[in-house]
Amino acid sequence: MDLRELIWKNVNADTGLPNFKEYYAAVYLKWPSPEEIDVKDLVRSYIMDNKSYDNLKSRGLGAVTMGGARIFEELQCINYLYPDLLKIADIEIIFYRFIEYWEIGRSRFDDNEHRDFYYDEFYDRYQALERVIGSFSFEIDQMNSDLVVSLLKMLDEMSEYGINTLESRALLFSKERIEAELGENIIDQFYSDDKNKIADATNAAEHIILKWPELDTAKELLIEQIRLIRYGKQPGLQMFYISIHNLAYMGVLDLSDEILMPLDKALLECAEHTAYEKIKECTEKEIKSTINLRSACARTAFQIDKCISEKPDAPVLKGIEKWKEICIGRLSNNEFVEVKRQWLL
């Protein structure tokens, strides 16, 4: 029996997909399959099956689920690995279902006399919904304009309940509206002391820079993140580094001197400021936090080094060289393997 027969010998009667509950459906698009099976069609049918959305709507606030919903996770995985699998008509159907899910959940929450008790659960569920919306990618002019209006109305309502919505707005706003208002709102949220707000802002910024790197707003968002990195802004420092790494990895990071030089200085300063001998409280939590931040710095430096090494007139950057020494050079003997391996990914 070959691998494809082994994988597909036991399929779910409802979905037609292999009966491995621990795997997301997107995985089956990467695995071998019999020639007669249209895996894309099976995965799409599974994602569009109304049962998953009916299950969402049927859940009351009586059981604490911390926002967990399998269909949300499935959609985020599909959107990341296969962003073109779902057509715009499919996405519109999903969004109409999301609006209905929000309206039902909001109504139940408003009618509940123990709203304070259930707020965290309510927040987790609908913040998860917002993140799923933000994970889609499409040209906004392809979508039904009335649906866009309804989605933006829903986001306005979510904001009134303390749910962060910048990432979804970055998807749904026109380029002109992003320039006019969203960029400033994102920068303001960078300065929050709430890590959830900062995550929302960095995700929104990343979406804008990826989609419209030529916008003045895109450069302003990037410069502001680098400025906050140099200030050592917490919470948020590690998120800013990860976002810049992602942009470099996807080949859209602006490598002009205006961006590269202060970023290199930030990397050099971070190497010095996070040196282990400077840890004030040698607790497990503090050490782990320092390792995580240094790992983010090393990963970012490695990716930038890959980008600039392809340029014929690549500059010598002290911050990049410092992290190279830390990971694979003369300083590597005094570094944790979690940090060093970032240069080898």
mmCIF file of N, CA, C and O in Angstrom, residues 14 76 128 184 328:
data_model
loop_
_atom_site.group_PDB
_atom_site.id
_atom_site.type_symbol
_atom_site.label_atom_id
_atom_site.label_comp_id
_atom_site.label_asym_id
_atom_site.label_seq_id
_atom_site.Cartn_x
_atom_site.Cartn_y
_atom_site.Cartn_z
ATOM 1 N N ASP A 14 -18.998 12.411 5.835
ATOM 2 C CA ASP A 14 -19.635 13.706 5.566
ATOM 3 C C ASP A 14 -18.793 14.596 4.670
ATOM 4 O O ASP A 14 -19.320 15.306 3.807
ATOM 5 N N GLN A 76 -8.281 30.493 8.736
ATOM 6 C CA GLN A 76 -6.993 31.178 8.819
ATOM 7 C C GLN A 76 -5.894 30.361 8.158
ATOM 8 O O GLN A 76 -5.012 30.908 7.488
ATOM 9 N N ALA A 128 -11.605 36.814 17.967
ATOM 10 C CA ALA A 128 -11.209 35.725 17.068
ATOM 11 C C ALA A 128 -11.881 35.875 15.703
ATOM 12 O O ALA A 128 -11.248 35.667 14.662
ATOM 13 N N GLU A 184 -3.034 56.963 10.772
ATOM 14 C CA GLU A 184 -2.885 57.698 12.041
ATOM 15 C C GLU A 184 -3.452 56.894 13.212
ATOM 16 O O GLU A 184 -2.859 56.863 14.297
ATOM 17 N N ILE A 328 26.598 32.798 14.890
ATOM 18 C CA ILE A 328 27.479 31.807 14.239
ATOM 19 C C ILE A 328 28.953 32.185 14.316
ATOM 20 O O ILE A 328 29.797 31.497 13.733
#
